[in-house]
Amino acid sequence: MAKVLSLIAIFFLVSTALAQTHQRGEQTQQQVRLQEARQCRIQQLTASQPNQRIESEGGVTELWNEYEDQFQCAGVAPMRNVIQPNCLSLPNFSPSPRLVYIQQGQGLLGLSQPGCTETYHSSQQPGLRREQGSQQTGRQSEQRDQHQKIHRIRQGDIVALPAGVAHWCYNDGNEELVAVSVTDLNNNANQLEQKFRSFYLAGGQPQRSSLQGSPHQQQQQRETFQNVFRAFDENLMAEAFNVPVEVIRRMQQEDERGLIVRVRDEEMRMIRPEEEQEYESRRYNGLEETYCNLNIRQYLDNPREADIYSKQAGRINIVNSQKLQILNYMDMSAEKGNLYPNAMHAPHWTMNAHSVFYVTRGEAHVQVVGSNGQTVLDNRVNQGDLFVVPQHFVSTIRAGNNGFEYVAFKTSGQPMKSPLVGYTSAFKAMPIQVLASSFQISTQEAQNLKYNREHQTMLLPPRAVKSS
């Protein structure tokens, strides 16, 4: 009996030790991942341009170098897609959430939300395309379809793409559709390494791609995107889809059209929100009101909906998780800034997010200072430039003579700014004597420092500088 009890005790001791070792291993791996993801040894920030260009039949995909220090610190990967008219950006998904700003043009965007029903149905409605060819015994059979909701996107929209959700985009306009996006690689949804990935369900990267930078940087940065079906066994896929093997072979074949393809018909025809009636499915899975019906886009450039407005300085429009509910699942947000000529974005820091700025128009002088009191960015930025302001780094922007517009992508669904100037500033909350003692200035100078801008907030109008 004593031997049995001893064996049981040893068994429990060993089991407990193994469990604790496993738990410590998991915690260590998680800590290492967070430490690697959050290393921000920023010595200098730069206004950056894309360094990889992937040319496809129907457009261009441009990638910034995600291995730059500023992007590694923020844990993000920027990208810009240019889609030609009547062209389709092929279905793909990413393990990390992505925010997209439509800089130019318009189009249709479709998302395939897992677990959500197809609420758009076609059933003998006029205007739908019929099968072509009089050689098919002279009979034209009507194409029937059902799919999830399609979203109209236009210039000025911010669009949310959740992690792991397959999506596609079709340019049905008369001009190029330009979409600038930031993917949050360090988001909790991504359990892979901090690296940009897109899994394509069709097409593939063509040979027509170019890289800039040194050979080492090119080898480090080169990204390849290929059709995930290409590596599967064709017979296995034919059985899975219950289609002939020849169809699978067509899906797997080399496709030099690239990631954005030209639509062969004059126009893609599908059930569109503004053209067809939406029919709700009778099947319910409990997700309809909490996830499946969430809006994915919001117009970000409406002057009447500005969150911060100054008649002399400009405006800022913000979209966060309170305004766009799907951002609660992504923990991202964005703001659109429009600064009038020579106006200033007040010195401030963001308390709980990194900020990725993309210049949409004009030019400005930007300064960013780190915790060591060193300037990490002191330069002019122009249209098309992109730069990062890390969390807690203090920054300010002064617009040029022709004004300045930007869109900033944030790595928090509810970002919080702490300004140094204005009626909500950190200095205004401090006693005058604290300011006077801190800077060795008179109480009158401290009072001026505290109250001279008390009627203004994040946007400061230009003024003539008095000579001392």
PDB file of C-alpha atoms in Angstrom, residues 99-106 151-160 295-307 315-320 323-324 327 334-338 405-407:
ATOM      1  CA  LEU A  99      -7.052  49.569 -42.539  1.00  0.00           C
ATOM      2  CA  VAL A 100      -7.379  50.944 -46.083  1.00  0.00           C
ATOM      3  CA  TYR A 101      -7.771  54.559 -47.185  1.00  0.00           C
ATOM      4  CA  ILE A 102      -9.236  55.151 -50.641  1.00  0.00           C
ATOM      5  CA  GLN A 103      -7.089  57.987 -51.960  1.00  0.00           C
ATOM      6  CA  GLN A 104      -8.632  58.084 -55.429  1.00  0.00           C
ATOM      7  CA  GLY A 105     -11.427  56.481 -57.472  1.00  0.00           C
ATOM      8  CA  GLN A 106     -14.254  54.154 -56.543  1.00  0.00           C
ATOM      9  CA  HIS A 151     -19.762  47.327 -50.373  1.00  0.00           C
ATOM     10  CA  ARG A 152     -19.436  50.472 -52.470  1.00  0.00           C
ATOM     11  CA  ILE A 153     -16.158  52.283 -51.684  1.00  0.00           C
ATOM     12  CA  ARG A 154     -15.226  55.789 -52.820  1.00  0.00           C
ATOM     13  CA  GLN A 155     -12.473  58.367 -52.488  1.00  0.00           C
ATOM     14  CA  GLY A 156     -12.141  59.491 -48.872  1.00  0.00           C
ATOM     15  CA  ASP A 157     -13.400  56.222 -47.348  1.00  0.00           C
ATOM     16  CA  ILE A 158     -11.575  54.352 -44.605  1.00  0.00           C
ATOM     17  CA  VAL A 159     -12.182  50.597 -44.952  1.00  0.00           C
ATOM     18  CA  ALA A 160     -11.635  47.918 -42.283  1.00  0.00           C
ATOM     19  CA  ASN A 295     -20.359  48.276 -41.376  1.00  0.00           C
ATOM     20  CA  ILE A 296     -16.789  48.078 -42.688  1.00  0.00           C
ATOM     21  CA  ARG A 297     -16.378  51.605 -44.100  1.00  0.00           C
ATOM     22  CA  GLN A 298     -16.806  55.239 -43.172  1.00  0.00           C
ATOM     23  CA  TYR A 299     -16.299  58.444 -45.141  1.00  0.00           C
ATOM     24  CA  LEU A 300     -13.377  60.203 -43.503  1.00  0.00           C
ATOM     25  CA  ASP A 301     -13.238  63.526 -45.335  1.00  0.00           C
ATOM     26  CA  ASN A 302     -16.589  65.195 -44.630  1.00  0.00           C
ATOM     27  CA  PRO A 303     -16.036  68.783 -43.369  1.00  0.00           C
ATOM     28  CA  ARG A 304     -19.425  68.761 -41.644  1.00  0.00           C
ATOM     29  CA  GLU A 305     -18.398  65.798 -39.491  1.00  0.00           C
ATOM     30  CA  ALA A 306     -15.015  67.146 -38.369  1.00  0.00           C
ATOM     31  CA  ASP A 307     -14.129  66.193 -34.793  1.00  0.00           C
ATOM     32  CA  ARG A 315      -9.909  70.278 -39.361  1.00  0.00           C
ATOM     33  CA  ILE A 316      -9.376  66.679 -38.246  1.00  0.00           C
ATOM     34  CA  ASN A 317     -11.830  63.811 -38.870  1.00  0.00           C
ATOM     35  CA  ILE A 318     -11.495  60.745 -36.650  1.00  0.00           C
ATOM     36  CA  VAL A 319     -12.847  57.215 -37.037  1.00  0.00           C
ATOM     37  CA  ASN A 320     -12.434  54.977 -33.988  1.00  0.00           C
ATOM     38  CA  LYS A 323     -17.893  55.276 -34.686  1.00  0.00           C
ATOM     39  CA  LEU A 324     -17.077  52.098 -36.621  1.00  0.00           C
ATOM     40  CA  LEU A 327     -12.761  48.342 -35.142  1.00  0.00           C
ATOM     41  CA  ALA A 334      -7.570  56.398 -38.313  1.00  0.00           C
ATOM     42  CA  GLU A 335      -7.764  60.162 -38.675  1.00  0.00           C
ATOM     43  CA  LYS A 336      -7.766  62.510 -41.675  1.00  0.00           C
ATOM     44  CA  GLY A 337      -6.112  65.895 -41.210  1.00  0.00           C
ATOM     45  CA  ASN A 338      -6.518  68.990 -43.365  1.00  0.00           C
ATOM     46  CA  GLU A 405      -3.377  66.870 -45.864  1.00  0.00           C
ATOM     47  CA  TYR A 406      -2.661  63.481 -44.363  1.00  0.00           C
ATOM     48  CA  VAL A 407      -4.269  60.252 -43.210  1.00  0.00           C
TER      49      VAL A 407
END
